[in-house]
Coordinates of C-alpha atoms in Angstrom, one line a residue:
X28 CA 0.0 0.0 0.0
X29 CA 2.9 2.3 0.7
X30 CA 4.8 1.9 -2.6
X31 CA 1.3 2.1 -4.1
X32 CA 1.1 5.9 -2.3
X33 CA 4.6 6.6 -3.5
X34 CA 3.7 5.9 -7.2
X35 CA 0.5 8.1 -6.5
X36 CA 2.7 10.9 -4.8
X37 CA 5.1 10.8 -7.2
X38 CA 3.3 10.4 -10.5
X39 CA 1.3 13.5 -9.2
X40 CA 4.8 15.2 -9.3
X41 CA 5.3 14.5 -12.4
X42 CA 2.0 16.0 -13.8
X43 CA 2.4 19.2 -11.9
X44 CA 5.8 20.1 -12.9
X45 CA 4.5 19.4 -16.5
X46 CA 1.7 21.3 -15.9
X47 CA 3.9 24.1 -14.6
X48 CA 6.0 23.7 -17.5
X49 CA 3.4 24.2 -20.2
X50 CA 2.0 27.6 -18.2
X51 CA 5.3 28.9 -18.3
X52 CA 5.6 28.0 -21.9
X53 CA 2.0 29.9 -23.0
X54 CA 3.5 32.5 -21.2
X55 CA 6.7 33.1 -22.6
X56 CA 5.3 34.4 -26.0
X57 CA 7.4 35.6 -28.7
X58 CA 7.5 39.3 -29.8
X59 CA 4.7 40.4 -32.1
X60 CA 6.3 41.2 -35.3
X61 CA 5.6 44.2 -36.8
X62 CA 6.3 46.2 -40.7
X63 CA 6.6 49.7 -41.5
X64 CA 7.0 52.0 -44.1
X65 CA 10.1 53.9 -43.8
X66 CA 7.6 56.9 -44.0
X67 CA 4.3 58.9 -42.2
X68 CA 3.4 55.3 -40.9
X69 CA 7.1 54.4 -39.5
X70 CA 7.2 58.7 -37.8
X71 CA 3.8 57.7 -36.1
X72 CA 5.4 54.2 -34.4
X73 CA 9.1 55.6 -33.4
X74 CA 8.0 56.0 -29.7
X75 CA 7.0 52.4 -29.8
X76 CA 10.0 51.8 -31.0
X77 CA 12.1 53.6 -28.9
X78 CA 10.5 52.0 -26.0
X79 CA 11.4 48.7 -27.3
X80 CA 15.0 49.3 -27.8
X81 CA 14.9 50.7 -24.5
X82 CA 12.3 49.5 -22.1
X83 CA 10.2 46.3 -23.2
X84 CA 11.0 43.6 -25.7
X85 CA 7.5 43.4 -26.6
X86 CA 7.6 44.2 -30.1
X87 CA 10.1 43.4 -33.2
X88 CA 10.0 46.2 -35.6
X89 CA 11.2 46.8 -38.9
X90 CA 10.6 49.7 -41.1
X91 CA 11.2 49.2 -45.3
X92 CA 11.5 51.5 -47.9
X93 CA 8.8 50.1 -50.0
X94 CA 5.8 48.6 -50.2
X95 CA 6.7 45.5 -52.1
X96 CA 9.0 44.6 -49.2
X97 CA 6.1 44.3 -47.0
X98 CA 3.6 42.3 -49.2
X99 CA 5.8 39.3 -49.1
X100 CA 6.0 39.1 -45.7
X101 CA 2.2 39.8 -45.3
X102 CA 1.3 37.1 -47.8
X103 CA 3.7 34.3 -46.3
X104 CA 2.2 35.0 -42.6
X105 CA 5.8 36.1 -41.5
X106 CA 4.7 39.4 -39.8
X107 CA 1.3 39.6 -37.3
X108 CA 0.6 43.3 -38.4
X109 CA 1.7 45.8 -40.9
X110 CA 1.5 49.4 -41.7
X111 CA 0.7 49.4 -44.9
X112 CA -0.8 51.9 -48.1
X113 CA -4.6 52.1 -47.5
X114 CA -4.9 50.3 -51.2
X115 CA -2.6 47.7 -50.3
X116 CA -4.7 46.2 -47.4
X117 CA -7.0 46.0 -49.9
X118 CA -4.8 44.2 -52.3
X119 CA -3.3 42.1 -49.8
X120 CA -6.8 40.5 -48.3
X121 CA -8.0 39.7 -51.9
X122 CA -4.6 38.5 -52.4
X123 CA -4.6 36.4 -49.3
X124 CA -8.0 35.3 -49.3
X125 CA -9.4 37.2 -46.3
X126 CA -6.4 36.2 -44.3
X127 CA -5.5 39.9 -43.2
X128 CA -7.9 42.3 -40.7
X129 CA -8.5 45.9 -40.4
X130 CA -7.3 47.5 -37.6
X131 CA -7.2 51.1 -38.0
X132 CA -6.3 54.2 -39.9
X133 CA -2.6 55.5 -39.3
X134 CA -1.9 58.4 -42.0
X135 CA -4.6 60.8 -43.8
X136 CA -3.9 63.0 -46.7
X137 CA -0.1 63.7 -47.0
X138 CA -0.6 64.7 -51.2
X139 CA 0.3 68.4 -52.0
X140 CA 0.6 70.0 -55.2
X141 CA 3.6 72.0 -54.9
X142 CA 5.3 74.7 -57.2
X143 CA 8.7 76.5 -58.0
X144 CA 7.2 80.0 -58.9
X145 CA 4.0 81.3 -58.4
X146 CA 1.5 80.7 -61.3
X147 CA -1.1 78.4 -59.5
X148 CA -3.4 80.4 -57.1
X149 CA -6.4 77.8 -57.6
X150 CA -7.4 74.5 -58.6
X151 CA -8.4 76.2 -62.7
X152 CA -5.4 77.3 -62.9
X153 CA -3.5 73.9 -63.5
X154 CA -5.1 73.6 -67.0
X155 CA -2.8 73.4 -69.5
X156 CA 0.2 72.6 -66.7
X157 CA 2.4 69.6 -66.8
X158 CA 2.9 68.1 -63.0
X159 CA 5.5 65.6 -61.9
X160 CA 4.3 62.8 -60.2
X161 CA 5.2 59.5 -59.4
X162 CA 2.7 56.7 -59.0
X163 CA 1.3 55.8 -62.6
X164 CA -1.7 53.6 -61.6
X165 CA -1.6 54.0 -58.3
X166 CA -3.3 56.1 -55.0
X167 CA -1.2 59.4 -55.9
X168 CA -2.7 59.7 -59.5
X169 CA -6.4 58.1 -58.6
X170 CA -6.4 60.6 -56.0
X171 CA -5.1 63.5 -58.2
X172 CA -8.1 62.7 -60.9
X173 CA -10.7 62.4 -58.8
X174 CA -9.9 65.4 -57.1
X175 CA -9.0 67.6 -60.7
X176 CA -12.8 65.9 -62.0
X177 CA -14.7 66.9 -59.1
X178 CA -13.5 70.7 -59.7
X179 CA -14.5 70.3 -64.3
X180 CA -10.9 69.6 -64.9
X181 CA -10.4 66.0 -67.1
X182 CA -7.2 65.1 -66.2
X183 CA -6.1 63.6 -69.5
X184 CA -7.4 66.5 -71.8
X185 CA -6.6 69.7 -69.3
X186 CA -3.6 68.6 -67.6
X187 CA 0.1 66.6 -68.5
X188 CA 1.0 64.3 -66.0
X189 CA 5.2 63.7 -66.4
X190 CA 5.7 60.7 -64.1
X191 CA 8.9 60.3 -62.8
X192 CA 10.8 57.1 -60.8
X193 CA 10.1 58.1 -57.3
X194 CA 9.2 61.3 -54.9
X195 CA 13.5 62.3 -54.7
X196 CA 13.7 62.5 -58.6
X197 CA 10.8 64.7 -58.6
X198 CA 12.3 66.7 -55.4
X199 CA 15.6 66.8 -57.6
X200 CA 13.8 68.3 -60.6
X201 CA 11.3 70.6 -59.0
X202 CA 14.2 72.2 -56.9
X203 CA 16.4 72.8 -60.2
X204 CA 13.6 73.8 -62.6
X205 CA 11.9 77.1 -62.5
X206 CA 8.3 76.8 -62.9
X207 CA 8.0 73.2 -62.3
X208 CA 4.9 71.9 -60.8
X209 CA 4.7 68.6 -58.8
X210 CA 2.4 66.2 -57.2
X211 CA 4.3 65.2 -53.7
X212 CA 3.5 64.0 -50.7
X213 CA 5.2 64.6 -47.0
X214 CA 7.8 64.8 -45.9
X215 CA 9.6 65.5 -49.5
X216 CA 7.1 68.8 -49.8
X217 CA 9.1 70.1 -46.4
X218 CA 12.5 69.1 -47.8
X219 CA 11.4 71.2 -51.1
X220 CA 10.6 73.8 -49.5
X221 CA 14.1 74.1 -47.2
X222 CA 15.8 73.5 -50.5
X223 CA 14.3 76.4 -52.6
X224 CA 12.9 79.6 -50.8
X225 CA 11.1 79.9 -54.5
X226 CA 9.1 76.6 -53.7
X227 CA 5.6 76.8 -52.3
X228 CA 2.4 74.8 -51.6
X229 CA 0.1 75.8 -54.3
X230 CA -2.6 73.4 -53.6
X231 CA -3.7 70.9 -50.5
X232 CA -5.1 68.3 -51.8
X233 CA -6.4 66.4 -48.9
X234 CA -8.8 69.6 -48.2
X235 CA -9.5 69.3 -51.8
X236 CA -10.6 65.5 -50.9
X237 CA -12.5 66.6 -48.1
X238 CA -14.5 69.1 -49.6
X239 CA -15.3 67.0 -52.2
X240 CA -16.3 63.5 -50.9
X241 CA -17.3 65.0 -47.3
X242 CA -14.6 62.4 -45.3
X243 CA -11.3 62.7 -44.7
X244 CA -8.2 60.9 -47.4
X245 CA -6.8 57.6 -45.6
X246 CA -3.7 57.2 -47.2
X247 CA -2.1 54.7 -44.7
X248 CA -3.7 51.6 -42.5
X249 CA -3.1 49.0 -40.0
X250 CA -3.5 45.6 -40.6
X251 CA -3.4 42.8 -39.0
X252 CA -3.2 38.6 -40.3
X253 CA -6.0 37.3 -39.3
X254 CA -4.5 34.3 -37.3
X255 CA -3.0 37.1 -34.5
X256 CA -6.4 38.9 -34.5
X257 CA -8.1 35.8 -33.7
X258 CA -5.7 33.4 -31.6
X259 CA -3.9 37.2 -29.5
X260 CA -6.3 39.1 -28.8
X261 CA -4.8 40.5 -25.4
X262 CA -1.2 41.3 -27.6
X263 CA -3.3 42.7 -30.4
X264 CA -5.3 44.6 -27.6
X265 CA -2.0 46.3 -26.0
X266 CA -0.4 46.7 -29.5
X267 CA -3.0 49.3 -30.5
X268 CA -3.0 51.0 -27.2
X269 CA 0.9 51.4 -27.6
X270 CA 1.0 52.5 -31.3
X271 CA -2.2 55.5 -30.0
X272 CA -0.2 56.5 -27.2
X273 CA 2.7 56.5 -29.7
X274 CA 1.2 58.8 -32.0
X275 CA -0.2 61.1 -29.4
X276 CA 3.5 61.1 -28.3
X277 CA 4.9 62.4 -31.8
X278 CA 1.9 65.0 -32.0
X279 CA 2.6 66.7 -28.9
X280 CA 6.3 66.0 -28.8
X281 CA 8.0 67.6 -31.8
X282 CA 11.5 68.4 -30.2
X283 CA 11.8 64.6 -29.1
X284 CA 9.8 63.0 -32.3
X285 CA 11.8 65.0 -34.4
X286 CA 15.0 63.2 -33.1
X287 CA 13.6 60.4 -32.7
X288 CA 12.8 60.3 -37.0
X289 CA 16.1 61.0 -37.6
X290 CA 17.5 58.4 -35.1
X291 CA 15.5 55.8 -37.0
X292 CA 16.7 57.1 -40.5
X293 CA 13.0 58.6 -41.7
X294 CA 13.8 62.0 -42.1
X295 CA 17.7 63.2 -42.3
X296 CA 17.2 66.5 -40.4
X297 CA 15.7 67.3 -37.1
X298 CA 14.7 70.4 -38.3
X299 CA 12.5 69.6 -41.6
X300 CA 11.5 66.6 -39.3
X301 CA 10.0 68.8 -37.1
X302 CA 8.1 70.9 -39.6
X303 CA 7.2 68.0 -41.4
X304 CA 5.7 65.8 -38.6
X305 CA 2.7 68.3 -37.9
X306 CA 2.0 68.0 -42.1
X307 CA 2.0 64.2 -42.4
X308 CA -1.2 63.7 -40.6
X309 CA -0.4 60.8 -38.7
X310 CA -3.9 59.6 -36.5
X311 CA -5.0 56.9 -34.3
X312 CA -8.1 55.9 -36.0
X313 CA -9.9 52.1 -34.9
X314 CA -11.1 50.4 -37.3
X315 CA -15.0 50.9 -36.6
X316 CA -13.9 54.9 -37.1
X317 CA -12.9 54.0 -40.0
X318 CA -14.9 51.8 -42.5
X319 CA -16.5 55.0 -44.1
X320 CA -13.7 57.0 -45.1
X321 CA -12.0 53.6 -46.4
X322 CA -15.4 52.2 -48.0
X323 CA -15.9 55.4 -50.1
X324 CA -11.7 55.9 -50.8
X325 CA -12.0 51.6 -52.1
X326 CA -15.1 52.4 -54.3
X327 CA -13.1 55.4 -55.9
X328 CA -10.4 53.5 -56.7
X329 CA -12.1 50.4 -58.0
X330 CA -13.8 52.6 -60.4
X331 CA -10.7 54.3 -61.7
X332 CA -8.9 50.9 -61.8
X333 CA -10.1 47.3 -59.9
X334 CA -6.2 45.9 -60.0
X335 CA -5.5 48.8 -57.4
X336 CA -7.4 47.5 -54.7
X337 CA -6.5 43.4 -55.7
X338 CA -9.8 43.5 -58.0
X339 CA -12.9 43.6 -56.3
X340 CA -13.9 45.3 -52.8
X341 CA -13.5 44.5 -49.7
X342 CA -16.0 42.4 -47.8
X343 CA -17.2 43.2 -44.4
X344 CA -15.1 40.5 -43.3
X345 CA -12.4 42.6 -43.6
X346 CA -13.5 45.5 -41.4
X347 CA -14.6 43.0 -38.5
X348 CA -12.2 42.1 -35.6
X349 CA -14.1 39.2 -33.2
X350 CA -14.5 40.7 -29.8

C-alpha cells in the first residue's frame, strides 16, 4: 500500500511540474512582429519603437523603404501586423484570401501639389500645366483625378501628367527647374521647401478630398493577419493601445519625435523633421472609425482601376475584428 502511495505521490509530481511547464511555456510568448514604411506610418510608431529598444522587448519592428518589401512578408504570414498603403490592405486580403484584418487608420492626406514659382493660385489654374508625379496607376494619381474631376478639370485632356521614378527624382527636378509643378507628398514637400525659398504649396489636396467627398483621405492603414487577430487578442489589444499612445506622443512631442525620425533614419534632419511631422497627418483611427472614409476611398479606386485594390472590394469581413 505504501509503494502504491509513493507511485501516487510521485506520479502527481510528475503532472504538476509538466503542468507548470506548459503555463510557463504559454507564457513566454514571442514578440509580435511588426512592418513599417520607412515613412508617415514608421514617424507615427518611433516611440514604440524607442520604447522597445529601451524598455520592453514586446515588439520586433522593422521599417522598409517600400511597399513590395512588405507584401511578401504579409502574404507568407511572417509578420502579425503591418502598416501598410490604404490600397494595399485592400490588395493584400483579396490577395490572401481574407487572411489579413482591419485594424485602423494611421496616416490621412499627405498629397500636395507644390510649385517653384508662383503661377497656381487655384485649382483652374492647373489647366494646360504639366505636374510631376510618381505613382502611374496608383493612389497618388487616382487621387489627383478624382480630385481635378470633381473641380471640371479632365485630367487627361486639361492637364500633363510627367511621371517620374520616385518622390526624390521629382524633389531633384522641382528644386532645379523654374516653374516646375509637382504632385508630392510629406515629408519630401518640407524638404522642397528648405531647398528652394522659390518653392511653395500651391494646392492641399487632402482639403481638396475633403470638400469633395465630405470624409477625410486615408492614405495609410493597420492591418493585421488574421490568425494574430483571432488566436492574440490580449497582444493585439496592447499593440494598438501602444501605437495611440505612440502617435499622441509624436503629435505633442516635436523636439523629441523629431530626433527620434532622424534616429530611426526617416527623415535626415531634425529640423524639416519637425516641420514635417505636424503636415504628415499621422492619426490613431480604430477600425469601426474608419470603414467609411476607407469604403468610399476603395469604391473610388475600384472605379478608376479594380487591379488597385487586388480587383474587387472588400467584404465586411475585412473590417470585422471578433470581440
Amino acid at each position: 500500500m505504501k509503494g502504491y502511495l509513493r507511485k501516487i505521490i510521485a506520479l502527481s509530481c510528475v503532472l504538476s511540474l509538466v503542468a507548470i511547464g506548459g503555463c510557463t511555456k504559454q507564457a513566454s510568448t514571442k514578440p509580435v512582429t511588426v512592418a513599417a514604411l520607412s515613412g508617415p506610418t514608421g514617424i507615427g510608431m518611433i516611440k514604440l519603437m524607442s520604447d522597445q529598444d529601451n524598455i520592453s522587448k514586446n515588439y520586433d519592428i522593422s521599417l522598409y523603404q517600400s511597399p513590395d518589401e512588405i507584401v511578401g512578408k504579409v502574404v507568407s504570414g511572417e509578420v502579425d501586423i503591418a502598416c501598410v498603403p490604404s490600397n494595399m490592405g485592400a490588395v493584400l486580403y483579396n490577395k490572401t484570401d481574407g487572411r489579413v484584418k482591419l485594424l485602423g487608420v494611421n496616416t490621412l492626406g499627405v498629397l500636395y501639389i507644390v510649385e517653384n514659382g508662383d503661377s497656381i493660385k487655384s485649382v483652374e489654374d492647373l489647366k494646360g500645366k504639366t505636374i510631376l508625379s510618381s505613382g502611374k496607376d496608383s493612389t497618388p494619381e487616382f487621387v489627383l483625378n478624382q480630385v481635378l474631376r470633381a473641380n471640371d478639370i479632365d485630367p487627361i485632356e486639361d492637364i500633363t501628367v510627367e511621371f517620374m521614378g520616385n518622390h526624390a527624382d521629382i524633389a531633384s527636378k522641382l528644386v532645379a527647374e523654374e516653374g516646375s509643378i509637382a504632385l508630392l507628398p510629406q515629408p519630401f514637400v518640407t524638404t522642397v521647401l528648405a531647398k528652394n525659398e522659390n518653392i511653395k504649396v500651391a494646392l492641399d489636396i487632402n482639403q481638396m478630398w475633403q470638400a469633395t467627398e465630405q470624409v477625410d483621405l486615408p492614405m495609410g492603414i493597420i492591418i493585421g493577419s488574421k490568425s494574430f487577430v483571432e488566436e492574440q487578442p490580449k497582444q493585439l489589444k496592447a499593440f494598438l493601445k501602444s501605437y495611440e499612445e505612440s502617435v499622441e506622443f509624436v503629435t505633442n512631442n516635436l523636439e523629441e519625435a523629431a530626433k527620434l525620425a532622424v534616429a530611426y533614419a526617416i527623415i535626415p534632419d531634425a529640423e524639416i523633421a519637425k516641420k514635417a511631422i505636424p503636415a504628415c497627418n499621422i492619426v490613431y483611427r480604430n477600425g469601426v472609425d474608419s470603414k467609411d472614409m476607407l469604403s468610399k476611398f476603395y469604391e473610388i479606386l475600384a472605379e478608376a482601376n479594380p487591379k488597385s485594390i487586388g480587383g474587387k472590394l472588400p467584404d465586411e469581413n475585412f473590417y470585422t475584428i471578433p470581440n
